[in-house]
Amino acid sequence: MSYEFYKLLHLLCILGLCCGLGGMAILALLGGAEGEHKQLRKVLMIVHGVALLVIFVAGFGMMARKGIGIGASNTGWPPWIFGKFGIWMAFGALAAFVKRKAGLATHIFWIVPLLGAIAAYLAIMHPGAPGG
Ligand code: HEM
Protein backbone atom coordinates (compact mmCIF):
# COMPACT_ATOMS: atom_id res chain seq x y z
CA MET A 1 0.00 0.00 0.00
CA SER A 2 1.30 3.45 -0.86
CA TYR A 3 2.23 6.21 1.60
CA GLU A 4 -0.71 8.24 0.31
CA PHE A 5 -3.14 5.38 0.95
CA TYR A 6 -1.88 5.02 4.52
CA LYS A 7 -2.23 8.76 5.07
CA LEU A 8 -5.82 8.67 3.77
CA LEU A 9 -6.63 5.80 6.16
CA HIS A 10 -4.87 7.66 8.99
CA LEU A 11 -6.87 10.85 8.44
CA LEU A 12 -10.16 8.98 7.86
CA CYS A 13 -9.82 7.22 11.21
CA ILE A 14 -8.78 10.37 13.03
CA LEU A 15 -12.17 11.78 11.99
CA GLY A 16 -13.85 8.54 13.13
CA LEU A 17 -12.05 8.77 16.48
CA CYS A 18 -13.34 12.32 17.01
CA CYS A 19 -16.92 11.21 16.18
CA GLY A 20 -16.68 8.30 18.61
CA LEU A 21 -15.40 10.43 21.50
CA GLY A 22 -17.82 13.26 20.74
CA GLY A 23 -20.74 10.83 20.75
CA MET A 24 -19.63 9.30 24.04
CA ALA A 25 -19.34 12.76 25.58
CA ILE A 26 -22.88 13.66 24.50
CA LEU A 27 -24.26 10.42 25.96
CA ALA A 28 -22.40 11.11 29.23
CA LEU A 29 -23.85 14.63 29.34
CA LEU A 30 -27.38 13.32 28.62
CA GLY A 31 -26.95 11.02 31.60
CA GLY A 32 -30.03 8.77 31.97
CA ALA A 33 -30.50 5.41 33.69
CA GLU A 34 -27.72 2.80 33.77
CA GLY A 35 -27.99 0.69 30.61
CA GLU A 36 -29.86 3.37 28.68
CA HIS A 37 -28.51 3.86 25.11
CA LYS A 38 -26.64 0.56 25.59
CA GLN A 39 -26.60 -0.28 21.86
CA LEU A 40 -25.41 3.22 20.90
CA ARG A 41 -22.65 3.18 23.56
CA LYS A 42 -21.46 -0.15 22.15
CA VAL A 43 -21.36 1.20 18.58
CA LEU A 44 -19.40 4.29 19.72
CA MET A 45 -16.88 2.14 21.62
CA ILE A 46 -16.38 -0.03 18.51
CA VAL A 47 -15.90 3.05 16.30
CA HIS A 48 -13.37 4.40 18.82
CA GLY A 49 -11.48 1.11 19.08
CA VAL A 50 -11.34 0.37 15.35
CA ALA A 51 -10.31 3.96 14.59
CA LEU A 52 -7.45 3.79 17.12
CA LEU A 53 -6.24 0.49 15.68
CA VAL A 54 -6.26 1.72 12.06
CA ILE A 55 -4.60 5.04 13.05
CA PHE A 56 -1.82 2.96 14.62
CA VAL A 57 -1.40 0.57 11.66
CA ALA A 58 -1.56 3.36 9.06
CA GLY A 59 0.87 5.45 11.12
CA PHE A 60 3.41 2.65 11.10
CA GLY A 61 2.68 2.06 7.43
CA MET A 62 3.65 5.64 6.68
CA MET A 63 6.77 5.26 8.84
CA ALA A 64 7.74 2.18 6.83
CA ARG A 65 7.16 3.97 3.51
CA LYS A 66 9.27 6.93 4.70
CA GLY A 67 11.95 4.69 6.25
CA ILE A 68 11.35 6.28 9.66
CA GLY A 69 12.88 4.16 12.43
CA ILE A 70 13.80 1.29 10.07
CA GLY A 71 16.60 0.23 7.66
CA ALA A 72 20.39 0.54 7.72
CA SER A 73 20.37 4.19 8.72
CA ASN A 74 17.93 3.42 11.53
CA THR A 75 18.47 5.83 14.37
CA GLY A 76 15.38 4.63 16.21
CA TRP A 77 12.12 6.53 16.49
CA PRO A 78 12.48 10.29 16.15
CA PRO A 79 11.13 12.25 19.17
CA TRP A 80 7.99 13.35 17.33
CA ILE A 81 6.87 9.74 16.87
CA PHE A 82 7.09 9.19 20.63
CA GLY A 83 4.94 12.30 21.05
CA LYS A 84 2.35 10.95 18.63
CA PHE A 85 2.37 7.59 20.38
CA GLY A 86 1.70 9.35 23.70
CA ILE A 87 -1.22 11.29 22.18
CA TRP A 88 -2.59 8.08 20.65
CA MET A 89 -2.57 6.46 24.09
CA ALA A 90 -4.27 9.54 25.59
CA PHE A 91 -7.05 9.19 23.01
CA GLY A 92 -7.41 5.57 24.10
CA ALA A 93 -7.67 6.50 27.77
CA LEU A 94 -10.16 9.33 27.13
CA ALA A 95 -12.94 6.85 26.29
CA ALA A 96 -12.64 5.20 29.70
CA PHE A 97 -12.54 8.60 31.43
CA VAL A 98 -15.68 9.89 29.69
CA LYS A 99 -17.51 6.68 30.62
CA ARG A 100 -16.55 6.90 34.30
CA LYS A 101 -16.41 10.66 34.85
CA ALA A 102 -19.39 12.30 33.14
CA GLY A 103 -18.16 15.62 34.54
CA LEU A 104 -15.20 15.38 32.15
CA ALA A 105 -17.49 15.08 29.13
CA THR A 106 -17.77 18.82 28.53
CA HIS A 107 -13.99 19.13 28.39
CA ILE A 108 -13.80 16.59 25.57
CA PHE A 109 -14.83 19.33 23.15
CA TRP A 110 -11.56 21.22 23.64
CA ILE A 111 -9.24 18.36 24.73
CA VAL A 112 -9.78 16.32 21.54
CA PRO A 113 -9.15 19.20 19.06
CA LEU A 114 -6.12 20.32 21.11
CA LEU A 115 -4.56 16.84 21.16
CA GLY A 116 -5.34 16.46 17.46
CA ALA A 117 -3.68 19.79 16.67
CA ILE A 118 -0.55 18.82 18.63
CA ALA A 119 -0.42 15.47 16.77
CA ALA A 120 -0.79 17.26 13.43
CA TYR A 121 1.96 19.72 14.40
CA LEU A 122 4.27 16.83 15.27
CA ALA A 123 3.45 15.07 11.98
CA ILE A 124 4.01 18.19 9.85
CA MET A 125 6.96 19.89 11.61
CA HIS A 126 8.82 16.78 12.92
CA PRO A 127 10.28 18.68 15.88
CA GLY A 128 13.58 17.25 17.11
CA ALA A 129 14.16 15.17 13.98
CA PRO A 130 17.57 15.68 12.30
CA GLY A 131 16.94 17.90 9.28
CA GLY A 132 13.26 18.41 10.39
C1 HEM B 1 0.79 5.46 17.15
C2 HEM B 1 0.26 6.54 16.75
C3 HEM B 1 0.66 7.33 15.48
C4 HEM B 1 1.71 7.15 14.61
C5 HEM B 1 2.81 6.08 14.62
C6 HEM B 1 1.60 8.20 13.58
C7 HEM B 1 2.49 8.37 12.52
C8 HEM B 1 2.33 9.30 11.51
C9 HEM B 1 3.25 9.46 10.39
C10 HEM B 1 4.50 8.64 10.15
C11 HEM B 1 2.76 10.47 9.61
C12 HEM B 1 3.37 11.01 8.30
C13 HEM B 1 4.30 12.12 8.63
C14 HEM B 1 5.05 12.58 7.39
O1 HEM B 1 4.53 12.47 6.29
O2 HEM B 1 6.15 13.07 7.54
C15 HEM B 1 1.53 10.95 10.24
C16 HEM B 1 0.76 11.95 9.70
C17 HEM B 1 -0.28 12.51 10.42
N1 HEM B 1 -0.74 12.13 11.65
FE1 HEM B 1 -0.18 10.52 12.72
N2 HEM B 1 0.50 8.96 13.85
C18 HEM B 1 -0.09 8.48 15.01
C19 HEM B 1 -1.21 8.97 15.63
C20 HEM B 1 -1.85 10.11 15.23
C21 HEM B 1 -2.96 10.70 15.96
C22 HEM B 1 -3.57 10.11 17.23
C23 HEM B 1 -3.31 11.85 15.28
C24 HEM B 1 -4.39 12.86 15.58
C25 HEM B 1 -5.47 12.64 16.22
C26 HEM B 1 -2.44 11.95 14.13
C27 HEM B 1 -2.48 12.98 13.19
C28 HEM B 1 -1.75 13.00 12.02
C29 HEM B 1 -1.94 13.98 10.93
C30 HEM B 1 -2.99 15.09 10.91
C31 HEM B 1 -1.02 13.65 9.92
C32 HEM B 1 -0.88 14.32 8.54
C33 HEM B 1 0.11 15.40 8.59
C34 HEM B 1 0.40 15.91 7.16
O3 HEM B 1 -0.51 16.40 6.53
O4 HEM B 1 1.53 15.79 6.71
N3 HEM B 1 -1.57 10.87 14.12
N4 HEM B 1 1.30 10.22 11.39
PDB file of N, CA and C in Angstrom, residues 58-109:
ATOM      1  N   ALA A  58      -1.863   2.445  10.180  1.00  0.00           N
ATOM      2  CA  ALA A  58      -1.565   3.360   9.064  1.00  0.00           C
ATOM      3  C   ALA A  58      -0.377   4.264   9.414  1.00  0.00           C
ATOM      4  N   GLY A  59      -0.264   4.638  10.694  1.00  0.00           N
ATOM      5  CA  GLY A  59       0.870   5.455  11.122  1.00  0.00           C
ATOM      6  C   GLY A  59       2.183   4.719  10.916  1.00  0.00           C
ATOM      7  N   PHE A  60       2.187   3.439  11.300  1.00  0.00           N
ATOM      8  CA  PHE A  60       3.408   2.652  11.097  1.00  0.00           C
ATOM      9  C   PHE A  60       3.636   2.339   9.633  1.00  0.00           C
ATOM     10  N   GLY A  61       2.533   2.252   8.884  1.00  0.00           N
ATOM     11  CA  GLY A  61       2.676   2.060   7.435  1.00  0.00           C
ATOM     12  C   GLY A  61       3.383   3.248   6.793  1.00  0.00           C
ATOM     13  N   MET A  62       3.000   4.444   7.228  1.00  0.00           N
ATOM     14  CA  MET A  62       3.654   5.643   6.682  1.00  0.00           C
ATOM     15  C   MET A  62       5.118   5.694   7.113  1.00  0.00           C
ATOM     16  N   MET A  63       5.370   5.281   8.363  1.00  0.00           N
ATOM     17  CA  MET A  63       6.770   5.259   8.837  1.00  0.00           C
ATOM     18  C   MET A  63       7.597   4.325   7.960  1.00  0.00           C
ATOM     19  N   ALA A  64       7.015   3.163   7.654  1.00  0.00           N
ATOM     20  CA  ALA A  64       7.744   2.184   6.826  1.00  0.00           C
ATOM     21  C   ALA A  64       8.015   2.766   5.437  1.00  0.00           C
ATOM     22  N   ARG A  65       6.997   3.411   4.848  1.00  0.00           N
ATOM     23  CA  ARG A  65       7.161   3.973   3.506  1.00  0.00           C
ATOM     24  C   ARG A  65       8.194   5.100   3.498  1.00  0.00           C
ATOM     25  N   LYS A  66       8.313   5.812   4.632  1.00  0.00           N
ATOM     26  CA  LYS A  66       9.270   6.933   4.696  1.00  0.00           C
ATOM     27  C   LYS A  66      10.599   6.492   5.309  1.00  0.00           C
ATOM     28  N   GLY A  67      10.698   5.204   5.664  1.00  0.00           N
ATOM     29  CA  GLY A  67      11.946   4.685   6.246  1.00  0.00           C
ATOM     30  C   GLY A  67      12.236   5.285   7.611  1.00  0.00           C
ATOM     31  N   ILE A  68      11.169   5.695   8.321  1.00  0.00           N
ATOM     32  CA  ILE A  68      11.349   6.281   9.662  1.00  0.00           C
ATOM     33  C   ILE A  68      11.518   5.165  10.683  1.00  0.00           C
ATOM     34  N   GLY A  69      12.672   5.145  11.360  1.00  0.00           N
ATOM     35  CA  GLY A  69      12.877   4.160  12.426  1.00  0.00           C
ATOM     36  C   GLY A  69      13.188   2.765  11.913  1.00  0.00           C
ATOM     37  N   ILE A  70      13.418   2.624  10.586  1.00  0.00           N
ATOM     38  CA  ILE A  70      13.800   1.291  10.075  1.00  0.00           C
ATOM     39  C   ILE A  70      14.965   1.429   9.111  1.00  0.00           C
ATOM     40  N   GLY A  71      15.549   0.228   8.694  1.00  0.00           N
ATOM     41  CA  GLY A  71      16.595   0.231   7.663  1.00  0.00           C
ATOM     42  C   GLY A  71      17.973   0.510   8.242  1.00  0.00           C
ATOM     43  N   ALA A  72      18.970   0.468   7.332  1.00  0.00           N
ATOM     44  CA  ALA A  72      20.392   0.540   7.721  1.00  0.00           C
ATOM     45  C   ALA A  72      20.676   1.817   8.506  1.00  0.00           C
ATOM     46  N   SER A  73      20.048   2.909   8.055  1.00  0.00           N
ATOM     47  CA  SER A  73      20.373   4.186   8.721  1.00  0.00           C
ATOM     48  C   SER A  73      19.475   4.392   9.934  1.00  0.00           C
ATOM     49  N   ASN A  74      18.899   3.297  10.436  1.00  0.00           N
ATOM     50  CA  ASN A  74      17.933   3.423  11.528  1.00  0.00           C
ATOM     51  C   ASN A  74      18.544   4.069  12.774  1.00  0.00           C
ATOM     52  N   THR A  75      17.981   5.191  13.144  1.00  0.00           N
ATOM     53  CA  THR A  75      18.466   5.832  14.373  1.00  0.00           C
ATOM     54  C   THR A  75      17.372   5.745  15.427  1.00  0.00           C
ATOM     55  N   GLY A  76      16.453   4.754  15.230  1.00  0.00           N
ATOM     56  CA  GLY A  76      15.379   4.629  16.208  1.00  0.00           C
ATOM     57  C   GLY A  76      14.280   5.639  15.898  1.00  0.00           C
ATOM     58  N   TRP A  77      13.250   5.615  16.723  1.00  0.00           N
ATOM     59  CA  TRP A  77      12.124   6.530  16.485  1.00  0.00           C
ATOM     60  C   TRP A  77      12.546   7.973  16.761  1.00  0.00           C
ATOM     61  N   PRO A  78      12.223   8.880  15.843  1.00  0.00           N
ATOM     62  CA  PRO A  78      12.484  10.291  16.147  1.00  0.00           C
ATOM     63  C   PRO A  78      11.545  10.753  17.267  1.00  0.00           C
ATOM     64  N   PRO A  79      11.942  11.815  18.015  1.00  0.00           N
ATOM     65  CA  PRO A  79      11.133  12.245  19.174  1.00  0.00           C
ATOM     66  C   PRO A  79       9.658  12.482  18.839  1.00  0.00           C
ATOM     67  N   TRP A  80       9.386  13.011  17.637  1.00  0.00           N
ATOM     68  CA  TRP A  80       7.989  13.353  17.330  1.00  0.00           C
ATOM     69  C   TRP A  80       7.090  12.117  17.254  1.00  0.00           C
ATOM     70  N   ILE A  81       7.672  10.970  16.910  1.00  0.00           N
ATOM     71  CA  ILE A  81       6.867   9.741  16.874  1.00  0.00           C
ATOM     72  C   ILE A  81       6.494   9.322  18.298  1.00  0.00           C
ATOM     73  N   PHE A  82       7.423   9.489  19.230  1.00  0.00           N
ATOM     74  CA  PHE A  82       7.087   9.187  20.633  1.00  0.00           C
ATOM     75  C   PHE A  82       5.940  10.085  21.097  1.00  0.00           C
ATOM     76  N   GLY A  83       6.008  11.364  20.692  1.00  0.00           N
ATOM     77  CA  GLY A  83       4.938  12.305  21.051  1.00  0.00           C
ATOM     78  C   GLY A  83       3.595  11.836  20.508  1.00  0.00           C
ATOM     79  N   LYS A  84       3.612  11.389  19.245  1.00  0.00           N
ATOM     80  CA  LYS A  84       2.354  10.945  18.634  1.00  0.00           C
ATOM     81  C   LYS A  84       1.828   9.696  19.334  1.00  0.00           C
ATOM     82  N   PHE A  85       2.759   8.831  19.704  1.00  0.00           N
ATOM     83  CA  PHE A  85       2.373   7.586  20.379  1.00  0.00           C
ATOM     84  C   PHE A  85       1.696   7.923  21.710  1.00  0.00           C
ATOM     85  N   GLY A  86       2.280   8.923  22.420  1.00  0.00           N
ATOM     86  CA  GLY A  86       1.701   9.349  23.697  1.00  0.00           C
ATOM     87  C   GLY A  86       0.287   9.909  23.502  1.00  0.00           C
ATOM     88  N   ILE A  87       0.105  10.710  22.459  1.00  0.00           N
ATOM     89  CA  ILE A  87      -1.218  11.290  22.179  1.00  0.00           C
ATOM     90  C   ILE A  87      -2.211  10.182  21.816  1.00  0.00           C
ATOM     91  N   TRP A  88      -1.732   9.221  21.034  1.00  0.00           N
ATOM     92  CA  TRP A  88      -2.587   8.082  20.651  1.00  0.00           C
ATOM     93  C   TRP A  88      -3.075   7.341  21.900  1.00  0.00           C
ATOM     94  N   MET A  89      -2.177   7.140  22.847  1.00  0.00           N
ATOM     95  CA  MET A  89      -2.565   6.456  24.091  1.00  0.00           C
ATOM     96  C   MET A  89      -3.551   7.311  24.889  1.00  0.00           C
ATOM     97  N   ALA A  90      -3.348   8.646  24.876  1.00  0.00           N
ATOM     98  CA  ALA A  90      -4.270   9.540  25.592  1.00  0.00           C
ATOM     99  C   ALA A  90      -5.675   9.430  24.996  1.00  0.00           C
ATOM    100  N   PHE A  91      -5.746   9.345  23.660  1.00  0.00           N
ATOM    101  CA  PHE A  91      -7.051   9.186  23.010  1.00  0.00           C
ATOM    102  C   PHE A  91      -7.708   7.878  23.435  1.00  0.00           C
ATOM    103  N   GLY A  92      -6.870   6.849  23.630  1.00  0.00           N
ATOM    104  CA  GLY A  92      -7.407   5.567  24.098  1.00  0.00           C
ATOM    105  C   GLY A  92      -7.998   5.702  25.495  1.00  0.00           C
ATOM    106  N   ALA A  93      -7.242   6.375  26.362  1.00  0.00           N
ATOM    107  CA  ALA A  93      -7.669   6.499  27.767  1.00  0.00           C
ATOM    108  C   ALA A  93      -8.903   7.397  27.906  1.00  0.00           C
ATOM    109  N   LEU A  94      -9.043   8.376  27.018  1.00  0.00           N
ATOM    110  CA  LEU A  94     -10.162   9.328  27.128  1.00  0.00           C
ATOM    111  C   LEU A  94     -11.524   8.634  27.141  1.00  0.00           C
ATOM    112  N   ALA A  95     -11.645   7.549  26.351  1.00  0.00           N
ATOM    113  CA  ALA A  95     -12.937   6.853  26.286  1.00  0.00           C
ATOM    114  C   ALA A  95     -13.324   6.314  27.661  1.00  0.00           C
ATOM    115  N   ALA A  96     -12.353   5.751  28.367  1.00  0.00           N
ATOM    116  CA  ALA A  96     -12.636   5.201  29.704  1.00  0.00           C
ATOM    117  C   ALA A  96     -12.995   6.334  30.664  1.00  0.00           C
ATOM    118  N   PHE A  97     -12.273   7.454  30.541  1.00  0.00           N
ATOM    119  CA  PHE A  97     -12.545   8.598  31.430  1.00  0.00           C
ATOM    120  C   PHE A  97     -13.969   9.112  31.239  1.00  0.00           C
ATOM    121  N   VAL A  98     -14.349   9.324  29.969  1.00  0.00           N
ATOM    122  CA  VAL A  98     -15.680   9.892  29.695  1.00  0.00           C
ATOM    123  C   VAL A  98     -16.760   8.982  30.262  1.00  0.00           C
ATOM    124  N   LYS A  99     -16.512   7.654  30.143  1.00  0.00           N
ATOM    125  CA  LYS A  99     -17.512   6.681  30.618  1.00  0.00           C
ATOM    126  C   LYS A  99     -17.650   6.783  32.135  1.00  0.00           C
ATOM    127  N   ARG A 100     -16.501   6.922  32.829  1.00  0.00           N
ATOM    128  CA  ARG A 100     -16.552   6.896  34.301  1.00  0.00           C
ATOM    129  C   ARG A 100     -16.805   8.274  34.903  1.00  0.00           C
ATOM    130  N   LYS A 101     -16.301   9.320  34.253  1.00  0.00           N
ATOM    131  CA  LYS A 101     -16.412  10.656  34.846  1.00  0.00           C
ATOM    132  C   LYS A 101     -17.211  11.561  33.912  1.00  0.00           C
ATOM    133  N   ALA A 102     -18.545  11.513  34.041  1.00  0.00           N
ATOM    134  CA  ALA A 102     -19.391  12.305  33.136  1.00  0.00           C
ATOM    135  C   ALA A 102     -19.017  13.780  33.208  1.00  0.00           C
ATOM    136  N   GLY A 103     -18.503  14.213  34.384  1.00  0.00           N
ATOM    137  CA  GLY A 103     -18.155  15.618  34.544  1.00  0.00           C
ATOM    138  C   GLY A 103     -17.069  16.047  33.572  1.00  0.00           C
ATOM    139  N   LEU A 104     -16.289  15.067  33.086  1.00  0.00           N
ATOM    140  CA  LEU A 104     -15.199  15.383  32.150  1.00  0.00           C
ATOM    141  C   LEU A 104     -15.726  15.614  30.751  1.00  0.00           C
ATOM    142  N   ALA A 105     -16.971  15.112  30.511  1.00  0.00           N
ATOM    143  CA  ALA A 105     -17.487  15.081  29.135  1.00  0.00           C
ATOM    144  C   ALA A 105     -17.448  16.451  28.462  1.00  0.00           C
ATOM    145  N   THR A 106     -17.756  17.504  29.185  1.00  0.00           N
ATOM    146  CA  THR A 106     -17.770  18.821  28.529  1.00  0.00           C
ATOM    147  C   THR A 106     -16.378  19.205  28.038  1.00  0.00           C
ATOM    148  N   HIS A 107     -15.360  18.743  28.759  1.00  0.00           N
ATOM    149  CA  HIS A 107     -13.993  19.132  28.389  1.00  0.00           C
ATOM    150  C   HIS A 107     -13.504  18.428  27.126  1.00  0.00           C
ATOM    151  N   ILE A 108     -14.195  17.336  26.768  1.00  0.00           N
ATOM    152  CA  ILE A 108     -13.801  16.590  25.569  1.00  0.00           C
ATOM    153  C   ILE A 108     -13.773  17.516  24.357  1.00  0.00           C
ATOM    154  N   PHE A 109     -14.665  18.502  24.349  1.00  0.00           N
ATOM    155  CA  PHE A 109     -14.832  19.328  23.152  1.00  0.00           C
ATOM    156  C   PHE A 109     -13.684  20.318  22.949  1.00  0.00           C
TER     157      PHE A 109
END
